[in-house]
Structure formats: structure tokens, C-alpha cells
Coordinates of C-alpha atoms and ligand atoms in Angstrom, one line a residue:
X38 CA -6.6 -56.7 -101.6
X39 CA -9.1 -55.5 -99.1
X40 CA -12.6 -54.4 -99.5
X41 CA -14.0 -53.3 -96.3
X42 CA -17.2 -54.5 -96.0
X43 CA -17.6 -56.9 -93.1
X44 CA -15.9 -55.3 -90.5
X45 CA -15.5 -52.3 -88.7
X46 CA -15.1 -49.3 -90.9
X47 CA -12.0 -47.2 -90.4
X48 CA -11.9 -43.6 -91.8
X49 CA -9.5 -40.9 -91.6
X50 CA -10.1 -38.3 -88.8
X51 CA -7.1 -36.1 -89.3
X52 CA -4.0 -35.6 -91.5
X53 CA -0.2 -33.4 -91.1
X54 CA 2.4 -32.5 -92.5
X55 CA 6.0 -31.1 -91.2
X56 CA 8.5 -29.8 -93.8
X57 CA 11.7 -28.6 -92.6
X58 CA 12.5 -24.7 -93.1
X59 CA 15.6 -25.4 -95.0
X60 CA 15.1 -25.2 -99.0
X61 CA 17.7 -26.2 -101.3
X62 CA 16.6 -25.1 -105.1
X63 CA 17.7 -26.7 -108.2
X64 CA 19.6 -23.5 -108.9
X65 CA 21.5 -24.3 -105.2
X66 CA 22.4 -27.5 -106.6
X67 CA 24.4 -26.3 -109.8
X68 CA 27.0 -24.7 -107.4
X69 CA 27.2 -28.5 -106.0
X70 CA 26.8 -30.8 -109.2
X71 CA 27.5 -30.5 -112.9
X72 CA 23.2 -30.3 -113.8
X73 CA 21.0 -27.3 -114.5
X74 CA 17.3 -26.1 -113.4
X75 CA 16.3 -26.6 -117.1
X76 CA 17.4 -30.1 -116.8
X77 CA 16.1 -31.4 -113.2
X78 CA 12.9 -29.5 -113.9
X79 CA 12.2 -30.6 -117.7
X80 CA 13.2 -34.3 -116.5
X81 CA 11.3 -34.3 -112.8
X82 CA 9.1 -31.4 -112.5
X83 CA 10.8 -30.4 -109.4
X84 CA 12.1 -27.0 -108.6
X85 CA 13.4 -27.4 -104.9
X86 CA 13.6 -29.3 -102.1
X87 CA 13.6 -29.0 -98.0
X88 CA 16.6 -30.2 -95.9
X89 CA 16.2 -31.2 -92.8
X90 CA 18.7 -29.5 -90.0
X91 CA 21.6 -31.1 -88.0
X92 CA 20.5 -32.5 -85.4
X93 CA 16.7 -32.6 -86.9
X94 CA 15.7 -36.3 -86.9
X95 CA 13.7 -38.0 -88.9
X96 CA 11.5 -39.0 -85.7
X97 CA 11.2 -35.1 -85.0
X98 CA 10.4 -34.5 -88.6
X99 CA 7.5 -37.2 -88.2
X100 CA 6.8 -36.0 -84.5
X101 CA 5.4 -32.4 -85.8
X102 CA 3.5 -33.9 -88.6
X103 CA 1.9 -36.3 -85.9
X104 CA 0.7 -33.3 -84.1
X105 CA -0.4 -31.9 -86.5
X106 CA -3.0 -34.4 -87.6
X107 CA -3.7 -35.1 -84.1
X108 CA -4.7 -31.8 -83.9
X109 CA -7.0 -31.9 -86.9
X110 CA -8.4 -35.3 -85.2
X111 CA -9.1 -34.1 -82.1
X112 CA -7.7 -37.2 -80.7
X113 CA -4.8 -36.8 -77.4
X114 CA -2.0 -39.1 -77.2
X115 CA -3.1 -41.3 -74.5
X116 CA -5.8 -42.1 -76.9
X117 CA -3.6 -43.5 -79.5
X118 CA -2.9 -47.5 -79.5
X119 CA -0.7 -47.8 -82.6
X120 CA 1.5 -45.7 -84.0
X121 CA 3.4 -47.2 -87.1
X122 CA 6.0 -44.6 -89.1
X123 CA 7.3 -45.5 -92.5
X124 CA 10.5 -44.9 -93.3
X125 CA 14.1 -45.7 -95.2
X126 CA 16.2 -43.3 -93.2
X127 CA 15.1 -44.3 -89.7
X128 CA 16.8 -42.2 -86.7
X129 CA 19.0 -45.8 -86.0
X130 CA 18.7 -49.2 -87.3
X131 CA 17.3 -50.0 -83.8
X132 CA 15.3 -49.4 -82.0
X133 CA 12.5 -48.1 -84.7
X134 CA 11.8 -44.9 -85.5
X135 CA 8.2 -45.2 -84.1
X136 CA 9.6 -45.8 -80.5
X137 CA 10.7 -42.4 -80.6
X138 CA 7.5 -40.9 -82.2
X139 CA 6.0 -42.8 -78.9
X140 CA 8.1 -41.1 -76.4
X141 CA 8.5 -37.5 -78.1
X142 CA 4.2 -37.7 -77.9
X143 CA 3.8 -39.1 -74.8
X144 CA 1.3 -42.0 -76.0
X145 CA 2.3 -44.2 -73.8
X146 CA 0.0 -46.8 -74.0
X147 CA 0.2 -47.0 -78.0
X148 CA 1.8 -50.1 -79.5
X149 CA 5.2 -48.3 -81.9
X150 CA 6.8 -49.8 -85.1
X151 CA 8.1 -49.1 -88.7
X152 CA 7.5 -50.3 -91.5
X153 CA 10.3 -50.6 -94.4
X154 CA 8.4 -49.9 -98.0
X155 CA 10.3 -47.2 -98.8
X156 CA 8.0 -44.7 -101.2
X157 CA 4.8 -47.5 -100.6
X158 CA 5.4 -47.3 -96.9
X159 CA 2.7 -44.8 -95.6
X160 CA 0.4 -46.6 -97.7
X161 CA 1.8 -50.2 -96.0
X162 CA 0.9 -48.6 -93.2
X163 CA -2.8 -47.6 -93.9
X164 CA -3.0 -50.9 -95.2
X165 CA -2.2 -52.5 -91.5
X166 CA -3.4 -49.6 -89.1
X167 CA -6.8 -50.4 -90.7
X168 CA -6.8 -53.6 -90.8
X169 CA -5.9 -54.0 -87.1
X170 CA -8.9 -51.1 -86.2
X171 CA -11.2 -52.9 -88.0
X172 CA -10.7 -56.3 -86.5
X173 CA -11.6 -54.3 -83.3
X174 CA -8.9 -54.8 -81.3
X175 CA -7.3 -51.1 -82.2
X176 CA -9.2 -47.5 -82.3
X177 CA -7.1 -45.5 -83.1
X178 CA -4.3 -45.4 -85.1
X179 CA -1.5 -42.8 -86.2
X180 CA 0.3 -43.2 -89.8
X181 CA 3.3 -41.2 -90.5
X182 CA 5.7 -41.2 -93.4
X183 CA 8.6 -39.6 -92.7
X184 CA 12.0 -39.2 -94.2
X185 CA 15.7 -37.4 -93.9
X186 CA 16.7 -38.5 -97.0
X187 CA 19.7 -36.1 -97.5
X188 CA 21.3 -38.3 -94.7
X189 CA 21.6 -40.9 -97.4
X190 CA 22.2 -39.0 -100.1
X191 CA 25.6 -38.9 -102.0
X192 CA 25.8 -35.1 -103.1
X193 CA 28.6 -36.0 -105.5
X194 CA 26.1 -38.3 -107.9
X195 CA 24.0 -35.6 -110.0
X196 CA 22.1 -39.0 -110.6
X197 CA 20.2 -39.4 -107.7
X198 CA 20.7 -36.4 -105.4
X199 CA 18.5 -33.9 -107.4
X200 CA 15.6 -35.8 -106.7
X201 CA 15.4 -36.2 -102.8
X202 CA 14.1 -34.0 -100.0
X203 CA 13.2 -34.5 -96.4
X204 CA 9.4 -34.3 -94.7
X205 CA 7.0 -36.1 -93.0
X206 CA 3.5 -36.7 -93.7
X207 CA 1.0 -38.1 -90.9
X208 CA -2.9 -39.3 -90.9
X209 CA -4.9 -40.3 -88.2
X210 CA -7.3 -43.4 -88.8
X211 CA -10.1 -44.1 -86.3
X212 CA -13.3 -46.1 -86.6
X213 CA -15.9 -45.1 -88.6
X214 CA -19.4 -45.8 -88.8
X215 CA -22.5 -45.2 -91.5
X216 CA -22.4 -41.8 -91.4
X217 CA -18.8 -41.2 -91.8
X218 CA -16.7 -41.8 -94.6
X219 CA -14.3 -44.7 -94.5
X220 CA -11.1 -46.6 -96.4
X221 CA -13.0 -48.3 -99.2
X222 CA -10.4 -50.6 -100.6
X223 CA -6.6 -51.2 -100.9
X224 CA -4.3 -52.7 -102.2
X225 CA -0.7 -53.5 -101.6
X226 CA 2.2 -56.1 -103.5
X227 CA 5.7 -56.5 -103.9
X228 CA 8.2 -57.8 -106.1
X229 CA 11.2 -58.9 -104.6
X230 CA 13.3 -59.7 -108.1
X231 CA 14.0 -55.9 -108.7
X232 CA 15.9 -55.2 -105.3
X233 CA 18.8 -54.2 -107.6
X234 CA 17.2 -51.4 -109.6
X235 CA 16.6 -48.6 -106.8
X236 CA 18.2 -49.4 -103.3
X237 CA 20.6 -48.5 -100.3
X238 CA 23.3 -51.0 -101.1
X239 CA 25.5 -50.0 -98.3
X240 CA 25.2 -49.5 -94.4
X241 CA 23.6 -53.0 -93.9
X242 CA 24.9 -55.8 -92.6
X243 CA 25.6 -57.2 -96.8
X244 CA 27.4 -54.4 -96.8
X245 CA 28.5 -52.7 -94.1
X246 CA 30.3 -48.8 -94.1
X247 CA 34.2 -49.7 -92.8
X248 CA 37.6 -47.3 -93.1
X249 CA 38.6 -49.4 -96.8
X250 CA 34.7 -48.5 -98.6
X251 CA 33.7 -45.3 -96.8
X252 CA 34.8 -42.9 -99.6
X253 CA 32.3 -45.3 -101.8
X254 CA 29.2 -43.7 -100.1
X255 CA 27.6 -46.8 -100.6
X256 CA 25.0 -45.7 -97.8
X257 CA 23.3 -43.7 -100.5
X258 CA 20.3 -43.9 -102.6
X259 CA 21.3 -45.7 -106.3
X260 CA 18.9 -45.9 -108.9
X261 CA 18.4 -47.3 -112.6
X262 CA 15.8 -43.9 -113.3
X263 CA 15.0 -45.5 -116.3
X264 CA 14.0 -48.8 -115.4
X265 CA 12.4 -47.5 -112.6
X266 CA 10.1 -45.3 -114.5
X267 CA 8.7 -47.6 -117.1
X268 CA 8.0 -50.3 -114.3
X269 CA 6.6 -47.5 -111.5
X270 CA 4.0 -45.9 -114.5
X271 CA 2.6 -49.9 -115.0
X272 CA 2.7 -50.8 -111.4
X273 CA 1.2 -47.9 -110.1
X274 CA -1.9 -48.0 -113.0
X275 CA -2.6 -51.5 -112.0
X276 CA -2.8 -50.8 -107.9
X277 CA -5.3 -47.7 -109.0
X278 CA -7.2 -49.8 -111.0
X279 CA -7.9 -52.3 -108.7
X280 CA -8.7 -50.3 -106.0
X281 CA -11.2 -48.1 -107.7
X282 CA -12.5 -51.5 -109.4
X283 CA -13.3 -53.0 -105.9
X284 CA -14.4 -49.9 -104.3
X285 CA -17.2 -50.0 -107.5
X286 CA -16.1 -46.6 -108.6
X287 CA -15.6 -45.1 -111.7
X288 CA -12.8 -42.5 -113.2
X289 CA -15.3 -40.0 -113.2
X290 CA -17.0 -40.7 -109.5
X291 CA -13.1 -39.7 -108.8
X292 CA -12.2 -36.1 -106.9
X293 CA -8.8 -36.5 -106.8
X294 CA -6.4 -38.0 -107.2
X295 CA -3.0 -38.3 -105.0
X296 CA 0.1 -40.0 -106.3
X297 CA 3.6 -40.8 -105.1
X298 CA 5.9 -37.7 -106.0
X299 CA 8.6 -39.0 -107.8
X300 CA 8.7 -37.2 -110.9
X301 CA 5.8 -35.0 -113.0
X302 CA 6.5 -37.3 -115.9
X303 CA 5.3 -40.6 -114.0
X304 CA 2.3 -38.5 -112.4
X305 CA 1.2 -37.3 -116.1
X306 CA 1.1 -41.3 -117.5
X307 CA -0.7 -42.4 -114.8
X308 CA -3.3 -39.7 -115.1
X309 CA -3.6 -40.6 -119.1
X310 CA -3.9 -44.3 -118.5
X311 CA -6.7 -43.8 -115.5
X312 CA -8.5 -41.6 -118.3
X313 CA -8.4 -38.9 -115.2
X314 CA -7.7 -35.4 -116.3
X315 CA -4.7 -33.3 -114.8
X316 CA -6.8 -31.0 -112.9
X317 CA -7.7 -34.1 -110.3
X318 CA -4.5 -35.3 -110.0
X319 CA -2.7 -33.2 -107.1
X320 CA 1.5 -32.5 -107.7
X321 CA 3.3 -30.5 -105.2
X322 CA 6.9 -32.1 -106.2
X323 CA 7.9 -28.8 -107.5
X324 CA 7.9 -27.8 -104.2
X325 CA 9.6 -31.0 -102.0
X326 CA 11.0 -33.9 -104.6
X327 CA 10.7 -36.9 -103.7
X328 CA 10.1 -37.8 -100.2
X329 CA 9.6 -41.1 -100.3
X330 CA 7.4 -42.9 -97.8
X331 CA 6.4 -39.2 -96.6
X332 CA 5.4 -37.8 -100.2
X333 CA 1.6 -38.8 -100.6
X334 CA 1.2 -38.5 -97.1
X335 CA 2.5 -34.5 -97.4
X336 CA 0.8 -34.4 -100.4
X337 CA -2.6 -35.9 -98.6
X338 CA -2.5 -33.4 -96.3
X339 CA -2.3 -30.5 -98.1
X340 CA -4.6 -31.3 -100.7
X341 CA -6.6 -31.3 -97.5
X342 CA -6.0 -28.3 -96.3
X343 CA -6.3 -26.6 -99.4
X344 CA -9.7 -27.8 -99.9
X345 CA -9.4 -30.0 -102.3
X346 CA -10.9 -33.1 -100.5
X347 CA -14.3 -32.7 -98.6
X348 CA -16.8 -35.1 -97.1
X349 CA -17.8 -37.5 -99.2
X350 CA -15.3 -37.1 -102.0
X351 CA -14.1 -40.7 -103.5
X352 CA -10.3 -39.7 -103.4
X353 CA -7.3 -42.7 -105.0
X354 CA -4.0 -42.7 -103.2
X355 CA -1.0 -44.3 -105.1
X356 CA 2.6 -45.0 -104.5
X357 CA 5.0 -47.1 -106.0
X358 CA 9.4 -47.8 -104.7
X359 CA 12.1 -49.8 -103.9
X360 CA 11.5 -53.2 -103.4
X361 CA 10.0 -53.5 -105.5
X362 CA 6.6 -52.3 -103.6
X363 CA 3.2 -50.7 -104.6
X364 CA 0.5 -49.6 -103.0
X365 CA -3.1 -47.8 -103.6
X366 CA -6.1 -47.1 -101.5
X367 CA -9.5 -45.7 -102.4
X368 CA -11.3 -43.7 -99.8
X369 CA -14.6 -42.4 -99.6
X370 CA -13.5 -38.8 -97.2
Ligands
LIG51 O1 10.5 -42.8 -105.7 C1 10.8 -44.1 -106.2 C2 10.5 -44.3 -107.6 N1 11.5 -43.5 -108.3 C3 11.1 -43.1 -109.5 O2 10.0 -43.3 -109.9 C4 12.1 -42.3 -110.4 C5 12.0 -42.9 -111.8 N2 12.9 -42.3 -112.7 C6 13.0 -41.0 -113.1 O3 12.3 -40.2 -112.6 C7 13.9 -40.6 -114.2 O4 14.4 -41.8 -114.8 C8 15.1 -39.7 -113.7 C9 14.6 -38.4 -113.4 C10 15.8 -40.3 -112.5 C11 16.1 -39.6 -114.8 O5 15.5 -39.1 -116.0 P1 15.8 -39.7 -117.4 O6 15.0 -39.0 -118.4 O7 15.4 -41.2 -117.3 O8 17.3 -39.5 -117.6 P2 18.5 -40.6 -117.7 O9 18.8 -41.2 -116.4 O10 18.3 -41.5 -118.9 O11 19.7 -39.6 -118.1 C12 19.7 -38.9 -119.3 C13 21.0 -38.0 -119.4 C14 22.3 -38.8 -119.1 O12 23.3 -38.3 -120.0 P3 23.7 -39.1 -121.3 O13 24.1 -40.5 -120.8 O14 22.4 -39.2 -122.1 O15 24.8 -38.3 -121.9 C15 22.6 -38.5 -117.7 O16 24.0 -38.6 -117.4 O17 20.9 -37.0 -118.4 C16 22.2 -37.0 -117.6 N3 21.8 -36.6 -116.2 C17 21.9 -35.3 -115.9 N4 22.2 -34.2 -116.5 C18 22.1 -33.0 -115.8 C19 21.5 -37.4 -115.2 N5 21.2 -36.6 -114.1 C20 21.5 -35.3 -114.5 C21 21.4 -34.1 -113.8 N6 21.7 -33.0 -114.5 N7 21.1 -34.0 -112.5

């Protein structure tokens, strides 16, 4: 855990979002799978989802959302030294998605990497973009989540492939100073003993795709939902806590709220256990599923851009996935 008060403060200048124009409605999906609307919605909360098109990359999908917050920032690519993009459905296994994000921008001089946290990951990344600002060696930094999920999706397991959707989600952090508001703690953790429970188990070198598995589609997202659930709700309580503990906030100093999108019934426990009433606790699942490492970024920015989050607001941001990995951050806008 970080608090941030010796060093340089870092704040957020700018945030972005990029959805793809394709949408694929739970209604689209009972001409694909045996399940219903009343069942993915009553058990998730989501009504549709966007699809990213051939060709459309997860890089491009976290390119637009880049400019996009660069845009909000004010801030040009040859300004930018870091640019880090979390993913789990990276454009190739190597080089890193990043690299691309690099070139496609232009931001040449900016160092390029991913991180692999899966639904955590844009919050990994805040985690190290501000850490290496504030040690003063960086200014400023671009964050992106950004995933193309469907190309690791088995569309013949009503299990799993109601709940995923493509996006990308981007924030630019910068340093801050007194007047400005600024990342007020964090907190990030891992546990390594539950890599069975929600995972890609195929497509890596454990397990790579040949001619005699291929029909297996074990490149897919697999998932105990269960499991998952009860450990995501604990997890993902105890990373808010902390953060609004060490940022010296209270529930009710709180503006909002922005969780992970994984499912409605997570997002309602959390709220209950944090004593923090629906109306500041910002959903927009409905609308994209579960994007993984790009969901609280989208949902960031559009809480944003909706008004929801204005200077000086003390805002949590929470995410919980495979990895096990959680991750929370409380910012003071
Ligand atoms: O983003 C990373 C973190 N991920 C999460 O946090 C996800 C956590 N888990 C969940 O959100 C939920 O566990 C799910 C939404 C994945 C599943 O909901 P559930 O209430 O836990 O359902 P279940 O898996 O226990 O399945 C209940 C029933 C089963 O039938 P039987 O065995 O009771 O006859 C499933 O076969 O629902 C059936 N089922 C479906 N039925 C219609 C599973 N998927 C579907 C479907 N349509 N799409």
C-alpha cells in the first residue's frame, strides 16, 4: 500500500474511452447458446455487449481511448514518457501490446509495456505509472485498459461467453501539486493459489493450441462463477477499505464510487458492506459486460463525462480477477 505523502503528487489530467460500434444483446445470444435475457440479466445485470471488428485490434481499441484522454489532458504524444496498457488479450504474445499503442500515437520518446492483471490491470497500472511519476523520474504517464475479449471467448460455453465484451479504457496521470487533486492511496495484492478458478488454460506455452486439442478451445476464458463471486465480493471490500482507511476518508466523505464490472450482484455486496448507498456506486455493465482490465477504466471515464466526478470529489476505484489479483485506489479528483 501507498499513501502519497512524501513525494511528488500525481493526479489525473485526462480520461477515454473507445467502445467498438458492434453490439451483441443477450437476446443475440439465444440464437447462439441455449440461455435467455431473463437469465444473463437476473444473474449479471448485463443486457449487451460490444464486439470488436475483424481486423480491429485490441492496440486500436486502446489507441482511440488514448486519444481520447489525451485530448481531455491537453497533453501531445511527444510529451508522454510511459505508456503502460493492461491487458489479457494482447494483439500478440510479443512484442506487448503497448509497443503498438507507441507507434499508432507517435510518442516516440515514451517508455511502452503491459501489464498482465487481467480485470486489476488498469489499476496495476495506476499503481506503477504513479509510482514512477512521483519518484520524479516520469511526468507523464498514459494508463489504458484494453481488451478484445471475444478473441478468447468460446461462443459454444453459455458459461462464460455471456459475460464478455470488448473496450478500452484510458487515463492520463501527470504531476500534481497543492492545488490540484491527486492519487491519495492504493493498494494492490495477489494470490497466486487460485490460478485455477478463472483463467486462459490454453494458448501458452503449458499448453499450447496444436491440430490434436484445437477443437477443445482451450484458448478461452474458463471460470468457477461461483467461487469467483464469493472470493471477488471479500477481496474487493478489503482493497476499498484500505484505501479509504489510509487516505483518512470516511464512507460518507465518498462521491462515488467505481467498481470492476463483472456482475450487478458483486457491485450491490460491495456497496452494502462499504455502508455506501447505490446511488454512489456507478454500473454501466448493462451496457458493455465485463471488459476486464478495461471495465473501471470505461467506467471512470464516463462517470466523468457524465458529471459525476468534479474537482475535489474523494472518488474509490476497485477491481478484483484472475490471478488471483485485486486492486483499489482512492483519489481526491
Ligand atoms: O471479472 C473477473 C471476475 N469475475 C467475476 O467476478 C464473475 C463472478 N461470478 C459470477 O458473476 C456468477 O457466478 C456467474 C454470473 C458467472 C454465474 O452465476 P451463478 O448464479 O453463480 O450461476 P451458476 O454458475 O451457479 O449456474 C446456475 C445454473 C446452472 O444450471 P444448474 O446446474 O443449476 O442446472 C448453469 O448451468 O445456471 C446455468 N447457466 C445458465 N443458464 C442459462 C449457466 N450459464 C447460463 C446461461 N444461461 N448463460
Amino acid at each position: 500500500m501507498s499513501a502519497n505523502t512524501s513525494k511528488i503528487p500525481v493526479r489525473i489530467a485526462g480520461t477515454g474511452s473507445y467502445l467498438p460500434a458492434k453490439e451483441l444483446t443477450n437476446k443475440d445470444l439465444e440464437s447462439i447458446v441455449d440461455t435467455t435475457d431473463e437469465w444473463i440479466f437476473s444473474r449479471t445485470g448485463i443486457r449487451s455487449r460490444r464486439i470488436a471488428a475483424e481486423g480491429e485490434n485490441t492496440s486500436d481499441l486502446a489507441t482511440e481511448a488514448a486519444k481520447n484522454a489525451m485530448e481531455q489532458a491537453g497533453i501531445t504524444a511527444d510529451e508522454l514518457d510511459l505508456i503502460i496498457v493492461a491487458t489479457i488479450s494482447p494483439d500478440t504474445i510479443t512484442p506487448a501490446t503497448a509497443c503498438y499503442v507507441q507507434h499508432n500515437l507517435g510518442a516516440k520518446s515514451a517508455l511502452a509495456f503491459d501489464i498482465s492483471a487481467a480485470c486489476s490491470g488498469f489499476l496495476y497500472a495506476m499503481e506503477v505509472a504513479q509510482r514512477m511519476i512521483s519518484d520524479g523520474n516520469f511526468k507523464n504517464a498514459l494508463i489504458i485498459g484494453a481488451e478484445k475479449l471475444s478473441a478468447f471467448t468460446n461462443w459454444d460455453d453459455r458459461n462464460t461467453c455471456v459475460l464478455f465484451g470488448d473496450g478500452a479504457g484510458a487515463a492520463v496521470l501527470t504531476r500534481g501539486d497543492e492545488t490540484t487533486g491527486r492519487i491519495l492511496s492504493t493498494k494492490i495484492g495477489t494470490d497466486g493459489s487460485q490460478t485455477g478458478i478463472l483463467n486462459i488454460p490454453g494458448g501458452g506455452s503449458a499448453c499450447p493450441t496444436t491440430v490434436d486439442n484445437a477443437d477443445q478451445k482451450l484458448a478461452s476464458l474458463a471460470m468457477q462463477g461461483r467461487e469467483v463471486f464469493k472470493l471477488a465480493v471479500n477481496a474487493m471490500k478489503r482493497a476499498s477499505e484500505a484505501v479509504i482507511e489510509e487516505a483518512g476518508l470516511t464512507a460518507e466523505s465518498i462521491k462515488l464510487v467505481v467498481p470492476h464490472q463483472a456482475n450487478l450482484r458483486i457491485i450491490d455486496a460491495i456497496a452494502d458492506r462499504l455502508t455506501i448507498p447505490n446511488e454512489k456506486v456507478f454500473v454501466n455493465l448493462h451496457k458493455y459486460g465485463n471488459t476486464s482490465a478495461a471495465a473501471v477504466a470505461i467506467a471512470l471515464d464516463e462517470a466523468h463525462r457524465e458529471g459525476k466526478i468534479e474537482r475535489g470529489d474523494n472518488i474509490v476505484l476497485v477491481g478484483f480477477g484472475a490471478g488471483l489479483t485485486w486492486a483499489a485506489a482512492a483519489i481526491q479528483w
